[in-house]
Amino acid sequence: MEQTFTVGSLKPATQSSARSVPSVQLKPNAPLAAPTAVLQIEQQGKTFTVQRTPGVSLLDAALGQGVLLDHKCKKGTCGRCMVTVLAGAHLLAPKTRHEREKTSAPSKRLACQAQMK
């Protein structure tokens, strides 16, 4: 036998106070959807979005995702892969020695040297 309860009470409802309340199905331990971690960068006046790929350089992640960043040496010496990080800087490891030698601006990074965490 199904019992009906009044809203805000655990007392069984009488015929005059009974209302239909929609039931809610909860899934135990349902994982929450994690926000996508992306970096927004700019190079030579063009803006790009790169998905976070832990353990690789920003340049390798971008190239692997079809984002064609200008680059040359991949060693941090030429500076051609310099980008401005517009969003998601917290996803990158601290600047390398090569990056510190090329620029002191916090938002400027060498894509070949900037490692994703």
Coordinates of C-alpha atoms in Angstrom, one line a residue:
M1 CA 0.0 0.0 0.0
E2 CA 1.4 3.4 -1.0
Q3 CA 1.2 6.3 1.5
T4 CA 0.9 9.9 0.5
F5 CA 2.6 12.5 2.6
T6 CA 2.0 16.3 2.8
V7 CA 4.7 18.7 1.6
G8 CA 6.8 19.7 4.6
S9 CA 5.5 17.0 6.8
L10 CA 6.1 13.3 7.5
K11 CA 2.5 12.8 8.6
P12 CA 0.3 10.8 6.2
A13 CA -1.9 13.1 4.2
T14 CA -5.7 13.2 4.6
Q15 CA -7.9 13.1 1.5
S16 CA -8.3 16.9 1.7
S17 CA -4.6 17.8 2.0
A18 CA -3.0 15.2 -0.4
R19 CA -1.1 16.7 -3.4
S20 CA 0.9 14.9 -6.0
V21 CA 4.6 15.6 -5.6
P22 CA 6.9 14.6 -8.4
S23 CA 9.5 12.0 -7.4
V24 CA 13.2 12.6 -7.9
Q25 CA 15.6 9.8 -8.8
L26 CA 19.0 10.3 -7.4
K27 CA 22.0 8.3 -8.7
P28 CA 24.3 7.4 -5.9
N29 CA 27.9 8.5 -6.4
A30 CA 27.2 10.0 -9.8
P31 CA 30.3 11.7 -11.0
L32 CA 30.1 15.4 -11.6
A33 CA 31.1 16.7 -15.0
A34 CA 34.5 18.3 -14.8
P35 CA 34.9 21.6 -16.7
T36 CA 37.1 21.3 -19.7
A37 CA 40.6 22.7 -19.1
V38 CA 41.6 24.9 -22.0
L39 CA 44.1 27.6 -22.6
Q40 CA 43.4 30.6 -24.8
I41 CA 46.5 32.0 -26.4
E42 CA 47.3 34.7 -29.0
Q43 CA 50.1 34.7 -31.5
Q44 CA 50.7 37.3 -34.2
G45 CA 47.2 38.8 -33.7
K46 CA 45.4 35.4 -34.0
T47 CA 43.6 33.8 -31.0
F48 CA 43.7 30.0 -30.5
T49 CA 42.2 27.6 -28.0
V50 CA 44.3 24.6 -26.8
Q51 CA 42.9 21.7 -24.7
R52 CA 45.0 20.9 -21.6
T53 CA 47.3 17.9 -22.3
P54 CA 49.3 17.2 -19.1
G55 CA 53.0 16.5 -19.5
V56 CA 53.6 18.0 -22.9
S57 CA 54.6 21.4 -24.1
L58 CA 52.0 24.0 -25.2
L59 CA 53.5 23.8 -28.7
D60 CA 53.2 20.0 -29.0
A61 CA 49.6 20.1 -27.6
A62 CA 48.6 22.8 -30.0
L63 CA 50.1 21.1 -33.0
G64 CA 48.6 17.8 -32.0
Q65 CA 45.2 19.5 -31.9
G66 CA 45.6 21.1 -35.4
V67 CA 46.5 24.6 -34.0
L68 CA 49.2 25.8 -36.3
L69 CA 51.5 27.9 -34.2
D70 CA 54.5 29.6 -35.8
H71 CA 57.7 27.9 -34.5
K72 CA 61.2 26.9 -35.6
C73 CA 63.8 25.5 -33.3
K74 CA 61.7 23.8 -30.5
K75 CA 64.6 24.5 -28.1
G76 CA 63.6 27.9 -26.7
T77 CA 66.4 29.8 -28.4
C78 CA 64.8 31.5 -31.4
G79 CA 61.7 32.9 -29.7
R80 CA 59.5 32.4 -32.8
C81 CA 56.9 30.4 -30.9
M82 CA 56.2 33.2 -28.4
V83 CA 52.6 33.4 -27.4
T84 CA 50.5 35.6 -25.1
V85 CA 48.4 33.5 -22.7
L86 CA 45.0 35.1 -22.4
A87 CA 43.3 32.5 -20.2
G88 CA 44.4 29.3 -18.5
A89 CA 47.9 30.3 -17.4
H90 CA 47.4 28.3 -14.2
L91 CA 47.5 25.2 -16.3
L92 CA 51.1 25.8 -17.2
A93 CA 54.3 25.0 -15.1
P94 CA 56.5 28.0 -14.1
K95 CA 58.7 29.6 -16.8
T96 CA 61.9 27.9 -17.8
R97 CA 65.3 29.6 -17.9
H98 CA 64.9 30.1 -21.7
E99 CA 61.5 31.8 -21.2
R100 CA 62.8 34.1 -18.5
E101 CA 65.7 35.1 -20.8
K102 CA 63.4 36.0 -23.6
T103 CA 60.7 38.0 -21.7
S104 CA 59.8 39.2 -18.3
A105 CA 56.1 39.7 -19.1
P106 CA 54.1 37.2 -17.1
S107 CA 51.6 36.5 -19.9
K108 CA 54.3 35.9 -22.6
R109 CA 55.4 32.3 -22.9
L110 CA 57.5 30.2 -25.3
A111 CA 55.1 27.6 -26.5
C112 CA 57.9 25.0 -27.0
Q113 CA 59.1 25.4 -23.4
A114 CA 55.8 26.0 -21.5
Q115 CA 54.9 22.6 -20.0
M116 CA 51.3 21.8 -19.2
K117 CA 50.6 20.5 -15.7

